[in-house]
Amino acid sequence: MNKILSTVAILIALSTTAHSAHPGGTIYAGVNGLVCDFCARALEKTFGKEEAVESINVDLDEKTIIVHLNEGHTLDSKIVTQLITDAGYDVRNISYGE
Amino acid sequence: MRLLLLFQVVFGLVLVNPSFGIARPVSYPGGWTLMTMNDGDKNSVHAHYSPSAKTSIGYKFEYWRDKELTLHALQINRLMKRWNRTESQGNFYIKSGVGVAYSDLGVFDNETGASAFTGIAVDWEDRRRFISYENRFTDIDGIDDFFQQSARIGWAPYQGDYGDLHTWLMLQIEHMPEANEEHTVTPLVRFFKDVHLLELGVNNHNKILFNYIFRY
């Protein structure tokens, strides 16, 4: 019985972990000039138009954006750089994660 | 006396170092902006669309109360240069317009003339400090021409996160050589949340400033 309960607990834990990751992956980009809500909104609007983008979070303290991608989609660094530049800002760095 | 000293310091800075500006005359690509500016001299409405982060095009209405002057114009704003830094941002814009104006003042009995204006706007800000300057020369064929300039300094008493209510305390100094009140000093407070920006102030001639900007 204990073995069954342990197995269920592990499965639940694994399931929770899987849900917290974004199936399409996440992009982290440092952005120069990101100093106000208006700048944040500009980036939200620009990335929000992309089919590949599920959601975007803006961190004004760290001057970064976190872009969650839809499953089966990608955005290479060249496109990310172009989107940030088109919005009126400069890229400091880009990295990819789960 | 203290206010006069502050004015002299700020206005001196404006004259020797034009690294000031007012607001964002260009929005994000595809963004619409509606703004109304109301102070001791005039009421205005400006609606513009930004096809890119460097250009906006829109309609400008102004009514100058003392001049009894009404202006309708097509206005184009162009971001000439932006300095993006990790902790700050600076901008240099050119703002120009063409249109028609009519005046009821004195001998001008609803006389209409072609109008044109142009000027620069520069600003710098980080999350706690703001400074700006802008000027404009306006020419209305056969009726009037005038020059105006203004500068602002601002300070945010706290640093909000994205989506919070942001509050700025600002001081605006305006100079219009031909006006009865050549210099105007306006302490004001700016509230900024989501797509709404509201400014309220009272100038040294006891006239109210009310500005509202909506972006979408």
JSON list of C-alpha atoms in Angstrom, two decimals, chain A residues 13-87:
[
{"chain": "A", "resi": 13, "resn": "ALA", "atom": "CA", "xyz": [5.27, 15.60, -8.44]},
{"chain": "A", "resi": 14, "resn": "LEU", "atom": "CA", "xyz": [6.52, 14.80, -11.95]},
{"chain": "A", "resi": 15, "resn": "SER", "atom": "CA", "xyz": [3.23, 15.95, -13.43]},
{"chain": "A", "resi": 16, "resn": "THR", "atom": "CA", "xyz": [3.45, 19.30, -11.57]},
{"chain": "A", "resi": 17, "resn": "THR", "atom": "CA", "xyz": [7.01, 19.84, -12.80]},
{"chain": "A", "resi": 18, "resn": "ALA", "atom": "CA", "xyz": [5.99, 19.10, -16.38]},
{"chain": "A", "resi": 19, "resn": "HIS", "atom": "CA", "xyz": [3.14, 21.63, -16.21]},
{"chain": "A", "resi": 20, "resn": "SER", "atom": "CA", "xyz": [5.36, 24.41, -14.82]},
{"chain": "A", "resi": 21, "resn": "ALA", "atom": "CA", "xyz": [7.72, 24.20, -17.82]},
{"chain": "A", "resi": 22, "resn": "HIS", "atom": "CA", "xyz": [6.59, 25.71, -21.08]},
{"chain": "A", "resi": 23, "resn": "PRO", "atom": "CA", "xyz": [6.30, 23.10, -23.80]},
{"chain": "A", "resi": 24, "resn": "GLY", "atom": "CA", "xyz": [7.43, 25.53, -26.47]},
{"chain": "A", "resi": 25, "resn": "GLY", "atom": "CA", "xyz": [10.34, 26.79, -24.43]},
{"chain": "A", "resi": 26, "resn": "THR", "atom": "CA", "xyz": [11.23, 30.13, -22.95]},
{"chain": "A", "resi": 27, "resn": "ILE", "atom": "CA", "xyz": [13.38, 33.01, -24.16]},
{"chain": "A", "resi": 28, "resn": "TYR", "atom": "CA", "xyz": [15.15, 35.37, -21.78]},
{"chain": "A", "resi": 29, "resn": "ALA", "atom": "CA", "xyz": [16.32, 38.68, -23.23]},
{"chain": "A", "resi": 30, "resn": "GLY", "atom": "CA", "xyz": [18.07, 41.59, -21.57]},
{"chain": "A", "resi": 31, "resn": "VAL", "atom": "CA", "xyz": [16.82, 44.85, -23.04]},
{"chain": "A", "resi": 32, "resn": "ASN", "atom": "CA", "xyz": [18.46, 48.27, -22.89]},
{"chain": "A", "resi": 33, "resn": "GLY", "atom": "CA", "xyz": [16.15, 51.28, -22.61]},
{"chain": "A", "resi": 34, "resn": "LEU", "atom": "CA", "xyz": [13.53, 49.33, -20.67]},
{"chain": "A", "resi": 35, "resn": "VAL", "atom": "CA", "xyz": [12.81, 51.99, -18.05]},
{"chain": "A", "resi": 36, "resn": "CYS", "atom": "CA", "xyz": [9.04, 52.42, -17.83]},
{"chain": "A", "resi": 37, "resn": "ASP", "atom": "CA", "xyz": [5.63, 50.81, -18.22]},
{"chain": "A", "resi": 38, "resn": "PHE", "atom": "CA", "xyz": [5.29, 52.33, -21.65]},
{"chain": "A", "resi": 39, "resn": "CYS", "atom": "CA", "xyz": [8.45, 50.52, -22.79]},
{"chain": "A", "resi": 40, "resn": "ALA", "atom": "CA", "xyz": [7.14, 47.28, -21.28]},
{"chain": "A", "resi": 41, "resn": "ARG", "atom": "CA", "xyz": [3.82, 47.66, -23.07]},
{"chain": "A", "resi": 42, "resn": "ALA", "atom": "CA", "xyz": [5.60, 48.34, -26.38]},
{"chain": "A", "resi": 43, "resn": "LEU", "atom": "CA", "xyz": [7.47, 45.03, -26.06]},
{"chain": "A", "resi": 44, "resn": "GLU", "atom": "CA", "xyz": [4.32, 43.18, -25.00]},
{"chain": "A", "resi": 45, "resn": "LYS", "atom": "CA", "xyz": [2.43, 44.47, -28.01]},
{"chain": "A", "resi": 46, "resn": "THR", "atom": "CA", "xyz": [5.26, 43.73, -30.44]},
{"chain": "A", "resi": 47, "resn": "PHE", "atom": "CA", "xyz": [5.84, 40.16, -29.25]},
{"chain": "A", "resi": 48, "resn": "GLY", "atom": "CA", "xyz": [2.12, 39.58, -28.74]},
{"chain": "A", "resi": 49, "resn": "LYS", "atom": "CA", "xyz": [1.58, 39.79, -32.50]},
{"chain": "A", "resi": 50, "resn": "GLU", "atom": "CA", "xyz": [3.84, 36.77, -33.08]},
{"chain": "A", "resi": 51, "resn": "GLU", "atom": "CA", "xyz": [2.09, 33.44, -33.57]},
{"chain": "A", "resi": 52, "resn": "ALA", "atom": "CA", "xyz": [4.94, 31.67, -31.79]},
{"chain": "A", "resi": 53, "resn": "VAL", "atom": "CA", "xyz": [4.47, 33.64, -28.58]},
{"chain": "A", "resi": 54, "resn": "GLU", "atom": "CA", "xyz": [2.21, 32.26, -25.86]},
{"chain": "A", "resi": 55, "resn": "SER", "atom": "CA", "xyz": [2.89, 35.01, -23.31]},
{"chain": "A", "resi": 56, "resn": "ILE", "atom": "CA", "xyz": [5.48, 37.58, -22.30]},
{"chain": "A", "resi": 57, "resn": "ASN", "atom": "CA", "xyz": [6.54, 38.83, -18.87]},
{"chain": "A", "resi": 58, "resn": "VAL", "atom": "CA", "xyz": [8.49, 42.04, -18.41]},
{"chain": "A", "resi": 59, "resn": "ASP", "atom": "CA", "xyz": [10.78, 42.59, -15.44]},
{"chain": "A", "resi": 60, "resn": "LEU", "atom": "CA", "xyz": [11.57, 46.29, -15.11]},
{"chain": "A", "resi": 61, "resn": "ASP", "atom": "CA", "xyz": [13.93, 45.70, -12.19]},
{"chain": "A", "resi": 62, "resn": "GLU", "atom": "CA", "xyz": [16.13, 43.30, -14.14]},
{"chain": "A", "resi": 63, "resn": "LYS", "atom": "CA", "xyz": [15.48, 45.03, -17.48]},
{"chain": "A", "resi": 64, "resn": "THR", "atom": "CA", "xyz": [14.59, 41.69, -19.05]},
{"chain": "A", "resi": 65, "resn": "ILE", "atom": "CA", "xyz": [11.73, 40.11, -20.92]},
{"chain": "A", "resi": 66, "resn": "ILE", "atom": "CA", "xyz": [10.72, 36.47, -20.57]},
{"chain": "A", "resi": 67, "resn": "VAL", "atom": "CA", "xyz": [8.94, 35.11, -23.63]},
{"chain": "A", "resi": 68, "resn": "HIS", "atom": "CA", "xyz": [7.03, 31.81, -23.39]},
{"chain": "A", "resi": 69, "resn": "LEU", "atom": "CA", "xyz": [6.58, 30.06, -26.74]},
{"chain": "A", "resi": 70, "resn": "ASN", "atom": "CA", "xyz": [3.70, 27.99, -27.98]},
{"chain": "A", "resi": 71, "resn": "GLU", "atom": "CA", "xyz": [4.38, 24.30, -28.45]},
{"chain": "A", "resi": 72, "resn": "GLY", "atom": "CA", "xyz": [5.95, 23.50, -31.78]},
{"chain": "A", "resi": 73, "resn": "HIS", "atom": "CA", "xyz": [7.14, 27.05, -32.39]},
{"chain": "A", "resi": 74, "resn": "THR", "atom": "CA", "xyz": [10.53, 28.70, -32.25]},
{"chain": "A", "resi": 75, "resn": "LEU", "atom": "CA", "xyz": [11.90, 32.21, -32.42]},
{"chain": "A", "resi": 76, "resn": "ASP", "atom": "CA", "xyz": [15.58, 32.39, -33.28]},
{"chain": "A", "resi": 77, "resn": "SER", "atom": "CA", "xyz": [17.78, 35.08, -31.78]},
{"chain": "A", "resi": 78, "resn": "LYS", "atom": "CA", "xyz": [17.83, 37.03, -35.04]},
{"chain": "A", "resi": 79, "resn": "ILE", "atom": "CA", "xyz": [14.04, 37.41, -34.96]},
{"chain": "A", "resi": 80, "resn": "VAL", "atom": "CA", "xyz": [14.03, 38.22, -31.24]},
{"chain": "A", "resi": 81, "resn": "THR", "atom": "CA", "xyz": [16.64, 40.92, -31.83]},
{"chain": "A", "resi": 82, "resn": "GLN", "atom": "CA", "xyz": [14.63, 42.31, -34.75]},
{"chain": "A", "resi": 83, "resn": "LEU", "atom": "CA", "xyz": [11.40, 42.44, -32.71]},
{"chain": "A", "resi": 84, "resn": "ILE", "atom": "CA", "xyz": [13.09, 44.26, -29.84]},
{"chain": "A", "resi": 85, "resn": "THR", "atom": "CA", "xyz": [14.75, 46.70, -32.25]},
{"chain": "A", "resi": 86, "resn": "ASP", "atom": "CA", "xyz": [11.46, 47.29, -34.07]},
{"chain": "A", "resi": 87, "resn": "ALA", "atom": "CA", "xyz": [9.83, 48.14, -30.74]}
]
